[in-house]
Amino acid sequence: MATIRDVAKLAGVGVGTVSRVLSGKGSVSSKTLLKVNHAMEVLSFKPNIAARSLVSKKINTIGIWGTETSGEINRNTLRKIESELKPFDVHLIFSDGELNSKQNPSAARDSFDSLINKGCDGIIIWGSDLPAREILQIENEFSDITLLNNRVELIDDKCFYFDHYQAGYVCGQYLIDKGHRDIACITGWFKVYDGNQRHQGFMNAMNDNHVDIPEELIFEGDYTFKKGYEGALDLLKQDKPFTALFCGNDQSAMSAIAAITGKGLDVPNDISVMGYDDMNIATYTSPPLTTVRIPFNRMAVAATRRLLNGCYDLDLKVDCDFPVELIERKSVINL
Amino acid sequence: MATIRDVAKLAGVGVGTVSRVLSGKGSVSSKTLLKVNHAMEVLSFKPNIAARSLVSKKINTIGIWGTETSGEINRNTLRKIESELKPFDVHLIFSDGELNSKQNPSAARDSFDSLINKGCDGIIIWGSDLPAREILQIENEFSDITLLNNRVELIDDKCFYFDHYQAGYVCGQYLIDKGHRDIACITGWFKVYDGNQRHQGFMNAMNDNHVDIPEELIFEGDYTFKKGYEGALDLLKQDKPFTALFCGNDQSAMSAIAAITGKGLDVPNDISVMGYDDMNIATYTSPPLTTVRIPFNRMAVAATRRLLNGCYDLDLKVDCDFPVELIERKSVINL
DNA sequence: GTCTAAAATGGAACCGGTTCCAATGATATT
DNA sequence: AATATCATTGGAACCGGTTCCATTTTAGAC
């Protein structure tokens, strides 16, 4: 591998000049520019990233951490984040919480520390798997973080979250507007910020419309296919008929539909089912899923830009408008 | 940030000694060890990755490239790869082909080069988006690569692929064993190694059993929900009734089922549908999907270990046994 | 107590960039 | 022609680790 000194020698200039050509900063005469570029070409010179990082104290890499880095929606969002980073030649590394964080908080912290040890310039923390206390501590000793889909007071400017309360409310109101009064739900994960919020929003919509949901018709899920399936079976076993089912996400809605159909009932004619997320597949389920679209991509872009601004002293525009959008398909009928 | 010299000074030793403690190589007396560890603790010393890389010529990062880094199955596999890397403190960076490679081959190559420029120690190329010629050239000037789910002669030892031909054959034979003779298919992407292979395997099973599939009942898909849906509608429009439908992957199978159901037909009673991949959701569709499980995780582990061995001079065991497994659920009936 | 081999240690040199300053050269001004 | 100003340039010093070698210390053998 050719070094900057090899280039300098071949071009008959000093290393400083080569460095100036490389960075485009400082002035270089057009004659020298030509010589240097030619020498770089001949030697097929590639600057050594490590040497550069050693001086600049930047490794041009940001990390992303959190259980929510799985699943289809999230994968799309990761891609979006990558494309935001690409113009600045910044790369993304993952450290995936999901495998361990739910069961094992110290492993979660370990996988987080592996990002810090790697020396990432900044970290996006996705979701609410780390307790606020710990996040604040991290923010303290390692300031360049942003939170995605989580909210921690005191560092609100670094948090990019969606109003899941309102979205939950919209879902509840929608089912009621459609004439449903006997309603069940398979919730998300209560321990998690957004699961909690959306359930509260939904329940408040019920309250405001004087609709009462009996305890037995609330099944605590965890967003997985498995729990959606089991949840639906459980709800059907209760002695409380219902005409609509609100699910914490599309995955559980889809598997709930499978369970309901498996029992010989029809969706939506016997039971309407509403999802939450709007995955790609939601258009192609049977029936196509009525759901709510969360602007994860917009949120992710905002979080990423905020982080880039912080890490690399940039001034990118950060758009913080995250509208809810209800997507009507065929899984909910008018009673 | 404390440096190794700060630690040395505080501990009253030379920098060489601190380095020896850090690496665990070379001999250090237990007394000195204690002093140094204490000093590192006090200063909360963290070695600078860039400085280390500058000397070692390793950045402890490997890249992964390819359109197939999307989707659910693949996300699981990525996770598996990460967990293989973690013990060696190696990180994974992505450069995602999908956004551009299908339409725009030069952008594909660009995103690949961004991995090389980053200075990855090695690269996993997933899928067959780059032409063999280009892969060979890359292998030549940047030797540490492995191929996942693709095969290129001349570097067969670096290729980890599955026998999609045989798996396709198994699928075909299975439908025939179940008594089906009027069979349609929505294929995968022919341009891609595995899509091609599996279709040929399937067709040869047909041939060997003297079953003829008319041209009109072969729809060329591309693995997406969209094409699965459209494909099923297209096949139903033809004037050729069929009792079974073989799909190139689970995604198209799922959306094909939605399309068939939408037309008032029943799966599996009117038409049996067979998938390929065994995604998580396949258990929870209605009906649950009969499909074939591809041992992507095993393949990925093998490819990763092979790469680690090459990059870091390790000697990990590479297991190259990739068995097919047919998963019988409810979407195919005995005629 | 002496000698020898092995263990332990300090520190200079190095990895390959960037930065900064002093020196040189070119152009404009009077 | 002399001087001021500014563009251009070379190269030493530096970033923070690792490596290697010369030197010192220790342990073991007699």
JSON list of N, CA and C in Angstrom, two decimals, chain A residues 251-298:
[
{"chain": "A", "resi": 251, "resn": "GLN", "atom": "N", "xyz": [-47.76, -7.35, 13.17]},
{"chain": "A", "resi": 251, "resn": "GLN", "atom": "CA", "xyz": [-47.39, -8.75, 13.31]},
{"chain": "A", "resi": 251, "resn": "GLN", "atom": "C", "xyz": [-48.41, -9.48, 14.16]},
{"chain": "A", "resi": 252, "resn": "SER", "atom": "N", "xyz": [-48.76, -8.90, 15.31]},
{"chain": "A", "resi": 252, "resn": "SER", "atom": "CA", "xyz": [-49.72, -9.62, 16.14]},
{"chain": "A", "resi": 252, "resn": "SER", "atom": "C", "xyz": [-51.10, -9.61, 15.47]},
{"chain": "A", "resi": 253, "resn": "ALA", "atom": "N", "xyz": [-51.42, -8.55, 14.74]},
{"chain": "A", "resi": 253, "resn": "ALA", "atom": "CA", "xyz": [-52.71, -8.53, 14.03]},
{"chain": "A", "resi": 253, "resn": "ALA", "atom": "C", "xyz": [-52.77, -9.67, 13.02]},
{"chain": "A", "resi": 254, "resn": "MET", "atom": "N", "xyz": [-51.68, -9.85, 12.29]},
{"chain": "A", "resi": 254, "resn": "MET", "atom": "CA", "xyz": [-51.67, -10.89, 11.27]},
{"chain": "A", "resi": 254, "resn": "MET", "atom": "C", "xyz": [-51.84, -12.28, 11.87]},
{"chain": "A", "resi": 255, "resn": "SER", "atom": "N", "xyz": [-51.13, -12.54, 12.94]},
{"chain": "A", "resi": 255, "resn": "SER", "atom": "CA", "xyz": [-51.24, -13.88, 13.51]},
{"chain": "A", "resi": 255, "resn": "SER", "atom": "C", "xyz": [-52.57, -14.02, 14.25]},
{"chain": "A", "resi": 256, "resn": "ALA", "atom": "N", "xyz": [-53.10, -12.93, 14.76]},
{"chain": "A", "resi": 256, "resn": "ALA", "atom": "CA", "xyz": [-54.43, -12.99, 15.39]},
{"chain": "A", "resi": 256, "resn": "ALA", "atom": "C", "xyz": [-55.46, -13.36, 14.33]},
{"chain": "A", "resi": 257, "resn": "ILE", "atom": "N", "xyz": [-55.33, -12.76, 13.15]},
{"chain": "A", "resi": 257, "resn": "ILE", "atom": "CA", "xyz": [-56.26, -13.11, 12.06]},
{"chain": "A", "resi": 257, "resn": "ILE", "atom": "C", "xyz": [-56.16, -14.60, 11.74]},
{"chain": "A", "resi": 258, "resn": "ALA", "atom": "N", "xyz": [-54.92, -15.09, 11.71]},
{"chain": "A", "resi": 258, "resn": "ALA", "atom": "CA", "xyz": [-54.74, -16.52, 11.42]},
{"chain": "A", "resi": 258, "resn": "ALA", "atom": "C", "xyz": [-55.45, -17.36, 12.48]},
{"chain": "A", "resi": 259, "resn": "ALA", "atom": "N", "xyz": [-55.32, -16.96, 13.73]},
{"chain": "A", "resi": 259, "resn": "ALA", "atom": "CA", "xyz": [-55.95, -17.74, 14.81]},
{"chain": "A", "resi": 259, "resn": "ALA", "atom": "C", "xyz": [-57.47, -17.69, 14.70]},
{"chain": "A", "resi": 260, "resn": "ILE", "atom": "N", "xyz": [-57.99, -16.49, 14.43]},
{"chain": "A", "resi": 260, "resn": "ILE", "atom": "CA", "xyz": [-59.45, -16.33, 14.32]},
{"chain": "A", "resi": 260, "resn": "ILE", "atom": "C", "xyz": [-59.99, -17.14, 13.16]},
{"chain": "A", "resi": 261, "resn": "THR", "atom": "N", "xyz": [-59.32, -17.02, 12.02]},
{"chain": "A", "resi": 261, "resn": "THR", "atom": "CA", "xyz": [-59.73, -17.78, 10.83]},
{"chain": "A", "resi": 261, "resn": "THR", "atom": "C", "xyz": [-59.66, -19.28, 11.10]},
{"chain": "A", "resi": 262, "resn": "GLY", "atom": "N", "xyz": [-58.60, -19.66, 11.80]},
{"chain": "A", "resi": 262, "resn": "GLY", "atom": "CA", "xyz": [-58.41, -21.07, 12.15]},
{"chain": "A", "resi": 262, "resn": "GLY", "atom": "C", "xyz": [-59.57, -21.62, 12.97]},
{"chain": "A", "resi": 263, "resn": "LYS", "atom": "N", "xyz": [-60.23, -20.76, 13.72]},
{"chain": "A", "resi": 263, "resn": "LYS", "atom": "CA", "xyz": [-61.37, -21.19, 14.54]},
{"chain": "A", "resi": 263, "resn": "LYS", "atom": "C", "xyz": [-62.68, -21.16, 13.75]},
{"chain": "A", "resi": 264, "resn": "GLY", "atom": "N", "xyz": [-62.57, -20.93, 12.46]},
{"chain": "A", "resi": 264, "resn": "GLY", "atom": "CA", "xyz": [-63.78, -20.95, 11.62]},
{"chain": "A", "resi": 264, "resn": "GLY", "atom": "C", "xyz": [-64.54, -19.63, 11.58]},
{"chain": "A", "resi": 265, "resn": "LEU", "atom": "N", "xyz": [-63.95, -18.60, 12.16]},
{"chain": "A", "resi": 265, "resn": "LEU", "atom": "CA", "xyz": [-64.63, -17.30, 12.11]},
{"chain": "A", "resi": 265, "resn": "LEU", "atom": "C", "xyz": [-64.06, -16.49, 10.95]},
{"chain": "A", "resi": 266, "resn": "ASP", "atom": "N", "xyz": [-64.79, -15.47, 10.55]},
{"chain": "A", "resi": 266, "resn": "ASP", "atom": "CA", "xyz": [-64.35, -14.67, 9.41]},
{"chain": "A", "resi": 266, "resn": "ASP", "atom": "C", "xyz": [-63.90, -13.28, 9.84]},
{"chain": "A", "resi": 267, "resn": "VAL", "atom": "N", "xyz": [-62.81, -12.84, 9.24]},
{"chain": "A", "resi": 267, "resn": "VAL", "atom": "CA", "xyz": [-62.35, -11.46, 9.42]},
{"chain": "A", "resi": 267, "resn": "VAL", "atom": "C", "xyz": [-62.57, -10.76, 8.09]},
{"chain": "A", "resi": 268, "resn": "PRO", "atom": "N", "xyz": [-63.28, -9.67, 8.03]},
{"chain": "A", "resi": 268, "resn": "PRO", "atom": "CA", "xyz": [-63.79, -8.84, 9.13]},
{"chain": "A", "resi": 268, "resn": "PRO", "atom": "C", "xyz": [-65.25, -9.13, 9.50]},
{"chain": "A", "resi": 269, "resn": "ASN", "atom": "N", "xyz": [-65.94, -10.03, 8.79]},
{"chain": "A", "resi": 269, "resn": "ASN", "atom": "CA", "xyz": [-67.39, -10.12, 9.03]},
{"chain": "A", "resi": 269, "resn": "ASN", "atom": "C", "xyz": [-67.78, -10.52, 10.44]},
{"chain": "A", "resi": 270, "resn": "ASP", "atom": "N", "xyz": [-67.02, -11.46, 11.02]},
{"chain": "A", "resi": 270, "resn": "ASP", "atom": "CA", "xyz": [-67.33, -11.79, 12.41]},
{"chain": "A", "resi": 270, "resn": "ASP", "atom": "C", "xyz": [-66.58, -10.87, 13.37]},
{"chain": "A", "resi": 271, "resn": "ILE", "atom": "N", "xyz": [-65.35, -10.68, 13.08]},
{"chain": "A", "resi": 271, "resn": "ILE", "atom": "CA", "xyz": [-64.53, -9.82, 13.94]},
{"chain": "A", "resi": 271, "resn": "ILE", "atom": "C", "xyz": [-63.64, -8.91, 13.07]},
{"chain": "A", "resi": 272, "resn": "SER", "atom": "N", "xyz": [-63.70, -7.63, 13.33]},
{"chain": "A", "resi": 272, "resn": "SER", "atom": "CA", "xyz": [-62.80, -6.69, 12.66]},
{"chain": "A", "resi": 272, "resn": "SER", "atom": "C", "xyz": [-61.47, -6.68, 13.40]},
{"chain": "A", "resi": 273, "resn": "VAL", "atom": "N", "xyz": [-60.37, -6.57, 12.64]},
{"chain": "A", "resi": 273, "resn": "VAL", "atom": "CA", "xyz": [-59.06, -6.54, 13.28]},
{"chain": "A", "resi": 273, "resn": "VAL", "atom": "C", "xyz": [-58.28, -5.32, 12.79]},
{"chain": "A", "resi": 274, "resn": "MET", "atom": "N", "xyz": [-57.71, -4.60, 13.72]},
{"chain": "A", "resi": 274, "resn": "MET", "atom": "CA", "xyz": [-56.95, -3.42, 13.36]},
{"chain": "A", "resi": 274, "resn": "MET", "atom": "C", "xyz": [-55.49, -3.58, 13.80]},
{"chain": "A", "resi": 275, "resn": "GLY", "atom": "N", "xyz": [-54.59, -3.25, 12.90]},
{"chain": "A", "resi": 275, "resn": "GLY", "atom": "CA", "xyz": [-53.17, -3.36, 13.21]},
{"chain": "A", "resi": 275, "resn": "GLY", "atom": "C", "xyz": [-52.57, -2.01, 13.56]},
{"chain": "A", "resi": 276, "resn": "TYR", "atom": "N", "xyz": [-51.26, -1.97, 13.55]},
{"chain": "A", "resi": 276, "resn": "TYR", "atom": "CA", "xyz": [-50.55, -0.75, 13.94]},
{"chain": "A", "resi": 276, "resn": "TYR", "atom": "C", "xyz": [-49.12, -0.89, 13.44]},
{"chain": "A", "resi": 277, "resn": "ASP", "atom": "N", "xyz": [-48.71, -0.07, 12.52]},
{"chain": "A", "resi": 277, "resn": "ASP", "atom": "CA", "xyz": [-47.35, -0.03, 11.96]},
{"chain": "A", "resi": 277, "resn": "ASP", "atom": "C", "xyz": [-47.32, 0.18, 10.46]},
{"chain": "A", "resi": 278, "resn": "ASP", "atom": "N", "xyz": [-48.24, -0.54, 9.77]},
{"chain": "A", "resi": 278, "resn": "ASP", "atom": "CA", "xyz": [-48.24, -0.57, 8.32]},
{"chain": "A", "resi": 278, "resn": "ASP", "atom": "C", "xyz": [-46.96, -1.14, 7.72]},
{"chain": "A", "resi": 279, "resn": "MET", "atom": "N", "xyz": [-46.77, -2.41, 7.96]},
{"chain": "A", "resi": 279, "resn": "MET", "atom": "CA", "xyz": [-45.67, -3.12, 7.30]},
{"chain": "A", "resi": 279, "resn": "MET", "atom": "C", "xyz": [-45.98, -3.28, 5.82]},
{"chain": "A", "resi": 280, "resn": "ASN", "atom": "N", "xyz": [-44.96, -3.59, 5.06]},
{"chain": "A", "resi": 280, "resn": "ASN", "atom": "CA", "xyz": [-45.17, -3.85, 3.63]},
{"chain": "A", "resi": 280, "resn": "ASN", "atom": "C", "xyz": [-46.25, -4.87, 3.38]},
{"chain": "A", "resi": 281, "resn": "ILE", "atom": "N", "xyz": [-46.21, -5.93, 4.15]},
{"chain": "A", "resi": 281, "resn": "ILE", "atom": "CA", "xyz": [-47.10, -7.04, 3.89]},
{"chain": "A", "resi": 281, "resn": "ILE", "atom": "C", "xyz": [-48.55, -6.70, 4.17]},
{"chain": "A", "resi": 282, "resn": "ALA", "atom": "N", "xyz": [-48.80, -5.63, 4.92]},
{"chain": "A", "resi": 282, "resn": "ALA", "atom": "CA", "xyz": [-50.18, -5.34, 5.35]},
{"chain": "A", "resi": 282, "resn": "ALA", "atom": "C", "xyz": [-51.14, -5.20, 4.17]},
{"chain": "A", "resi": 283, "resn": "THR", "atom": "N", "xyz": [-50.61, -4.84, 3.02]},
{"chain": "A", "resi": 283, "resn": "THR", "atom": "CA", "xyz": [-51.45, -4.74, 1.82]},
{"chain": "A", "resi": 283, "resn": "THR", "atom": "C", "xyz": [-51.86, -6.11, 1.30]},
{"chain": "A", "resi": 284, "resn": "TYR", "atom": "N", "xyz": [-51.06, -7.11, 1.62]},
{"chain": "A", "resi": 284, "resn": "TYR", "atom": "CA", "xyz": [-51.21, -8.40, 0.96]},
{"chain": "A", "resi": 284, "resn": "TYR", "atom": "C", "xyz": [-51.67, -9.52, 1.89]},
{"chain": "A", "resi": 285, "resn": "THR", "atom": "N", "xyz": [-52.14, -9.16, 3.05]},
{"chain": "A", "resi": 285, "resn": "THR", "atom": "CA", "xyz": [-52.72, -10.19, 3.92]},
{"chain": "A", "resi": 285, "resn": "THR", "atom": "C", "xyz": [-54.15, -10.42, 3.47]},
{"chain": "A", "resi": 286, "resn": "SER", "atom": "N", "xyz": [-54.77, -11.47, 4.00]},
{"chain": "A", "resi": 286, "resn": "SER", "atom": "CA", "xyz": [-56.19, -11.65, 3.69]},
{"chain": "A", "resi": 286, "resn": "SER", "atom": "C", "xyz": [-56.99, -11.61, 4.97]},
{"chain": "A", "resi": 287, "resn": "PRO", "atom": "N", "xyz": [-57.84, -10.63, 5.16]},
{"chain": "A", "resi": 287, "resn": "PRO", "atom": "CA", "xyz": [-58.00, -9.45, 4.30]},
{"chain": "A", "resi": 287, "resn": "PRO", "atom": "C", "xyz": [-56.86, -8.46, 4.51]},
{"chain": "A", "resi": 288, "resn": "PRO", "atom": "N", "xyz": [-56.68, -7.57, 3.53]},
{"chain": "A", "resi": 288, "resn": "PRO", "atom": "CA", "xyz": [-55.69, -6.50, 3.72]},
{"chain": "A", "resi": 288, "resn": "PRO", "atom": "C", "xyz": [-55.95, -5.73, 5.01]},
{"chain": "A", "resi": 289, "resn": "LEU", "atom": "N", "xyz": [-54.90, -5.36, 5.66]},
{"chain": "A", "resi": 289, "resn": "LEU", "atom": "CA", "xyz": [-54.98, -4.87, 7.04]},
{"chain": "A", "resi": 289, "resn": "LEU", "atom": "C", "xyz": [-55.25, -3.37, 7.14]},
{"chain": "A", "resi": 290, "resn": "THR", "atom": "N", "xyz": [-56.26, -3.03, 7.90]},
{"chain": "A", "resi": 290, "resn": "THR", "atom": "CA", "xyz": [-56.47, -1.64, 8.27]},
{"chain": "A", "resi": 290, "resn": "THR", "atom": "C", "xyz": [-55.53, -1.34, 9.45]},
{"chain": "A", "resi": 291, "resn": "THR", "atom": "N", "xyz": [-54.78, -0.28, 9.31]},
{"chain": "A", "resi": 291, "resn": "THR", "atom": "CA", "xyz": [-53.71, -0.07, 10.29]},
{"chain": "A", "resi": 291, "resn": "THR", "atom": "C", "xyz": [-53.34, 1.41, 10.37]},
{"chain": "A", "resi": 292, "resn": "VAL", "atom": "N", "xyz": [-52.35, 1.71, 11.16]},
{"chain": "A", "resi": 292, "resn": "VAL", "atom": "CA", "xyz": [-51.90, 3.08, 11.32]},
{"chain": "A", "resi": 292, "resn": "VAL", "atom": "C", "xyz": [-50.44, 3.14, 10.92]},
{"chain": "A", "resi": 293, "resn": "ARG", "atom": "N", "xyz": [-50.09, 4.13, 10.15]},
{"chain": "A", "resi": 293, "resn": "ARG", "atom": "CA", "xyz": [-48.71, 4.22, 9.68]},
{"chain": "A", "resi": 293, "resn": "ARG", "atom": "C", "xyz": [-47.91, 5.17, 10.58]},
{"chain": "A", "resi": 294, "resn": "ILE", "atom": "N", "xyz": [-46.82, 4.64, 11.10]},
{"chain": "A", "resi": 294, "resn": "ILE", "atom": "CA", "xyz": [-45.97, 5.45, 11.96]},
{"chain": "A", "resi": 294, "resn": "ILE", "atom": "C", "xyz": [-44.80, 5.95, 11.13]},
{"chain": "A", "resi": 295, "resn": "PRO", "atom": "N", "xyz": [-44.56, 7.23, 11.16]},
{"chain": "A", "resi": 295, "resn": "PRO", "atom": "CA", "xyz": [-43.49, 7.78, 10.31]},
{"chain": "A", "resi": 295, "resn": "PRO", "atom": "C", "xyz": [-42.10, 7.52, 10.86]},
{"chain": "A", "resi": 296, "resn": "PHE", "atom": "N", "xyz": [-41.78, 6.23, 10.98]},
{"chain": "A", "resi": 296, "resn": "PHE", "atom": "CA", "xyz": [-40.48, 5.87, 11.53]},
{"chain": "A", "resi": 296, "resn": "PHE", "atom": "C", "xyz": [-39.33, 6.44, 10.72]},
{"chain": "A", "resi": 297, "resn": "ASN", "atom": "N", "xyz": [-39.49, 6.40, 9.41]},
{"chain": "A", "resi": 297, "resn": "ASN", "atom": "CA", "xyz": [-38.40, 6.89, 8.59]},
{"chain": "A", "resi": 297, "resn": "ASN", "atom": "C", "xyz": [-38.12, 8.37, 8.86]},
{"chain": "A", "resi": 298, "resn": "ARG", "atom": "N", "xyz": [-39.17, 9.13, 8.96]},
{"chain": "A", "resi": 298, "resn": "ARG", "atom": "CA", "xyz": [-38.97, 10.56, 9.24]},
{"chain": "A", "resi": 298, "resn": "ARG", "atom": "C", "xyz": [-38.31, 10.76, 10.59]}
]
